[in-house]
XYZ file of C-alpha atoms in Angstrom:
287
model
C 102.022 -106.194 28.079
C 103.372 -105.273 24.637
C 106.630 -103.342 24.240
C 104.651 -100.456 22.743
C 102.366 -100.160 25.761
C 105.315 -100.592 28.118
C 107.073 -97.698 26.425
C 103.972 -95.497 26.692
C 103.712 -96.175 30.433
C 107.361 -95.266 30.954
C 107.033 -92.135 28.835
C 104.053 -91.074 30.950
C 106.216 -91.350 34.065
C 109.008 -89.383 32.385
C 106.525 -86.657 31.457
C 105.524 -86.393 35.121
C 109.172 -86.188 36.186
C 109.717 -83.260 33.814
C 107.215 -81.220 35.784
C 107.602 -82.458 39.347
C 109.770 -84.554 41.625
C 108.222 -87.885 42.545
C 108.339 -89.762 45.809
C 110.688 -92.742 45.472
C 108.436 -95.348 47.057
C 105.399 -94.083 45.157
C 107.323 -94.218 41.887
C 108.452 -97.791 42.514
C 104.876 -98.812 43.272
C 103.710 -97.137 40.079
C 106.290 -99.021 38.052
C 105.240 -102.319 39.586
C 101.550 -101.624 39.046
C 101.722 -100.109 35.565
C 104.376 -102.330 34.087
C 105.780 -105.391 35.883
C 108.145 -106.358 38.656
C 111.107 -106.656 36.273
C 110.980 -102.934 35.426
C 112.634 -100.994 38.230
C 114.625 -97.799 38.620
C 117.928 -99.456 37.762
C 116.406 -100.792 34.554
C 115.241 -97.293 33.606
C 118.737 -95.929 34.243
C 120.200 -98.643 32.013
C 117.784 -97.543 29.269
C 119.128 -93.988 29.420
C 116.893 -92.176 31.905
C 119.082 -89.798 33.904
C 117.583 -89.261 37.351
C 118.884 -88.819 40.881
C 117.509 -89.372 44.355
C 117.358 -86.262 46.533
C 117.864 -86.080 50.281
C 114.084 -85.843 50.700
C 113.601 -89.338 49.225
C 112.415 -87.808 45.970
C 113.332 -88.736 42.409
C 114.140 -85.926 39.977
C 115.477 -85.797 36.438
C 119.104 -84.715 36.716
C 118.826 -82.840 33.404
C 116.324 -80.415 34.925
C 119.136 -78.696 36.781
C 122.296 -79.730 34.919
C 124.180 -76.684 33.548
C 124.837 -76.988 29.823
C 128.610 -77.062 30.370
C 128.248 -80.115 32.625
C 125.900 -82.120 30.406
C 127.001 -84.983 28.177
C 125.509 -84.759 24.688
C 125.687 -87.611 22.174
C 125.311 -86.482 18.562
C 123.944 -89.376 16.533
C 123.387 -90.020 12.855
C 122.111 -93.099 11.053
C 122.328 -94.237 7.483
C 119.535 -96.703 6.723
C 118.321 -98.799 3.807
C 115.054 -96.841 3.782
C 112.820 -94.561 5.803
C 110.598 -97.105 7.575
C 111.966 -98.880 10.689
C 109.318 -101.595 10.266
C 110.804 -102.855 7.012
C 114.206 -101.194 6.534
C 117.553 -101.700 8.285
C 120.242 -99.622 9.944
C 123.228 -99.488 7.600
C 125.675 -97.271 9.512
C 125.852 -95.553 12.904
C 128.030 -92.543 13.687
C 128.234 -90.653 16.958
C 130.201 -87.914 18.690
C 129.980 -87.489 22.465
C 130.640 -84.035 23.880
C 130.958 -82.415 27.293
C 131.882 -78.809 27.974
C 132.554 -78.103 24.305
C 135.058 -80.950 23.947
C 134.693 -84.267 22.147
C 135.162 -86.988 24.753
C 134.191 -90.082 22.758
C 133.439 -91.258 19.234
C 131.502 -94.168 17.748
C 131.358 -95.368 14.155
C 130.334 -98.685 12.629
C 128.770 -100.232 9.582
C 126.005 -102.746 10.299
C 125.446 -106.067 8.562
C 122.286 -105.907 6.432
C 120.329 -108.206 4.129
C 120.651 -105.898 1.135
C 121.491 -102.331 0.103
C 119.186 -100.732 -2.483
C 120.991 -99.218 -5.455
C 119.802 -95.689 -4.673
C 121.096 -95.962 -1.097
C 124.467 -97.251 -2.325
C 124.654 -94.323 -4.724
C 123.670 -91.825 -2.013
C 126.008 -93.095 0.712
C 128.729 -94.890 -1.200
C 128.099 -97.951 1.008
C 127.619 -101.246 -0.837
C 126.289 -104.569 0.404
C 129.804 -106.005 0.135
C 131.049 -103.330 2.550
C 128.762 -104.709 5.271
C 129.611 -108.400 4.973
C 132.144 -108.316 7.819
C 130.323 -105.651 9.844
C 128.766 -106.343 13.260
C 125.176 -107.551 13.366
C 122.469 -105.064 14.329
C 122.297 -106.657 17.780
C 126.050 -106.302 18.327
C 126.181 -102.733 17.025
C 123.219 -101.641 19.134
C 124.697 -103.185 22.274
C 127.823 -101.098 21.743
C 125.768 -97.988 21.049
C 123.687 -98.527 24.189
C 126.875 -98.564 26.258
C 128.179 -95.507 24.404
C 125.004 -93.499 25.025
C 124.762 -94.186 28.748
C 122.359 -91.569 30.109
C 123.604 -88.760 27.866
C 121.269 -86.505 25.905
C 120.490 -87.881 22.443
C 121.044 -85.167 19.809
C 120.438 -85.393 16.063
C 119.362 -83.292 13.104
C 115.712 -84.157 12.492
C 116.038 -86.203 15.670
C 112.646 -87.893 15.467
C 113.831 -90.009 12.540
C 117.018 -91.308 14.201
C 115.438 -91.611 17.655
C 112.360 -93.494 16.458
C 114.377 -95.756 14.156
C 116.799 -96.637 16.939
C 114.010 -96.877 19.494
C 112.251 -99.489 17.406
C 115.475 -101.457 16.995
C 116.387 -101.179 20.677
C 113.070 -102.774 21.637
C 113.296 -105.425 18.916
C 116.971 -106.376 19.308
C 117.800 -105.465 22.923
C 114.322 -105.684 24.492
C 114.685 -102.292 26.118
C 113.246 -98.896 25.188
C 115.377 -95.876 24.292
C 114.740 -93.426 27.148
C 117.519 -90.859 26.755
C 116.283 -87.298 26.587
C 116.158 -86.023 23.009
C 117.240 -82.724 21.436
C 116.776 -81.846 17.761
C 119.338 -79.552 16.108
C 116.878 -78.926 13.269
C 114.440 -77.393 15.757
C 117.214 -75.607 17.635
C 118.764 -74.091 14.508
C 115.396 -72.667 13.455
C 115.422 -70.686 16.694
C 119.047 -69.569 16.640
C 120.291 -69.329 13.041
C 119.114 -67.025 10.256
C 118.669 -69.158 7.145
C 116.273 -69.794 4.298
C 116.652 -73.560 4.720
C 117.619 -75.790 7.614
C 118.777 -79.053 6.092
C 122.116 -80.159 7.505
C 123.770 -80.037 4.078
C 122.585 -76.457 3.484
C 123.679 -75.246 6.927
C 127.089 -76.923 6.563
C 127.722 -74.897 3.426
C 126.201 -71.705 4.812
C 128.300 -71.817 7.973
C 131.468 -73.116 6.337
C 132.061 -76.215 8.451
C 134.571 -77.664 6.004
C 132.987 -81.138 6.122
C 132.733 -82.231 2.493
C 131.291 -85.690 3.149
C 127.502 -86.032 3.335
C 125.235 -89.010 3.935
C 127.845 -90.788 6.026
C 126.913 -91.260 9.633
C 130.009 -90.017 11.461
C 130.491 -86.949 9.253
C 126.860 -85.921 9.695
C 127.009 -86.509 13.463
C 130.079 -84.248 13.628
C 128.305 -81.613 11.537
C 125.306 -81.637 13.879
C 127.675 -81.048 16.808
C 129.278 -78.052 15.103
C 125.840 -76.654 14.323
C 124.840 -77.137 17.967
C 127.869 -75.187 19.178
C 127.002 -72.242 16.952
C 123.394 -72.323 18.115
C 124.587 -72.085 21.728
C 126.153 -68.709 20.967
C 122.815 -67.264 19.903
C 120.559 -68.238 22.789
C 118.597 -66.025 25.168
C 120.412 -65.461 28.451
C 117.855 -67.428 30.460
C 118.886 -70.745 28.866
C 121.012 -72.245 31.638
C 120.190 -75.958 31.916
C 119.687 -78.914 29.631
C 115.928 -78.855 30.074
C 115.881 -75.107 29.393
C 117.544 -75.816 26.050
C 115.248 -78.707 25.142
C 112.156 -76.682 26.010
C 113.477 -73.693 24.060
C 114.127 -75.835 20.984
C 110.487 -76.904 21.023
C 109.173 -73.368 21.490
C 106.669 -72.211 18.872
C 108.124 -68.689 18.654
C 111.413 -68.531 16.781
C 114.261 -66.393 18.042
C 115.384 -65.438 14.536
C 112.930 -64.492 11.789
C 113.655 -65.770 8.291
C 114.253 -62.952 5.790
C 111.782 -62.501 2.928
C 112.880 -64.600 -0.043
C 113.196 -61.450 -2.180
C 115.826 -60.088 0.223
C 117.755 -63.321 0.711
C 120.414 -62.444 -1.873
C 121.141 -59.254 0.061
C 122.425 -61.279 3.019
C 126.049 -62.178 2.201
C 126.769 -64.395 5.159
C 125.536 -65.227 8.658
C 128.775 -63.830 10.100
C 127.701 -60.202 9.741
C 124.772 -61.084 11.960
C 126.636 -63.354 14.342
C 130.170 -62.050 14.765
C 130.672 -64.342 17.746
C 130.579 -67.407 15.508
C 133.899 -66.590 13.855
C 136.058 -67.668 16.750
C 133.927 -70.732 17.328
C 134.225 -71.866 13.720
C 138.013 -71.787 14.006
C 137.781 -73.853 17.165
C 135.401 -76.494 15.832
C 137.353 -76.844 12.578
C 140.401 -77.697 14.671
C 138.496 -80.629 16.219
C 137.559 -82.182 12.864
């Protein structure tokens, strides 16, 4: 069975777990039948799937009931040599791991590549020579896999980073990326009043004080700060990790964008979200 089909089978099982607990023995039989005998529950845990066994011999996703303050979130950003994981390479990886509003771990590395296009070097400031002594993609991804554990994968425009890494995880490590995914682009559209939602625009709008852009660690840190502000503007029913993920995917936005003609009348998001002031002071202190 191809890696692509294997991943689809696993994702189908994850989708079932999001809606119902599954009997342990039945799940193991399904894995054996749908995939192969080498793919078991311990393998899925090693690939980032965070589940627990209940007293009733059932398997449930731990994130379904994990309070937000108890969840581990890993904020990830990639710099790449292009937009297509089939033909381009990972150039730099940056990550910030957070629990309970505190940074508990950090990850940052350049990655050895075959070449760096001129426009990428100009955008990021990273040259081919900078990567000559960097770890190989295999080495860097092994370290990142250990860093991620079964935390929630968070990124701005997360599909890009998740799919790029997912492709490389299968190719280099022969394992799928199964960590649950949260997109701060989606989340910010539901919790922040803005005309645009690019990370660079929101950094300036919210005054994060991070001048560097298009470097992996700085952008990962910025996505974390954006996430913290979004948490202050959520409906009261958002209690667990899965509540937050589902809310971020909701079609109805919490905050309506102002008409473009009135945008200049809005001096700052702080008049709308007074609670963010104290948070901004706190997150700036963690920079």
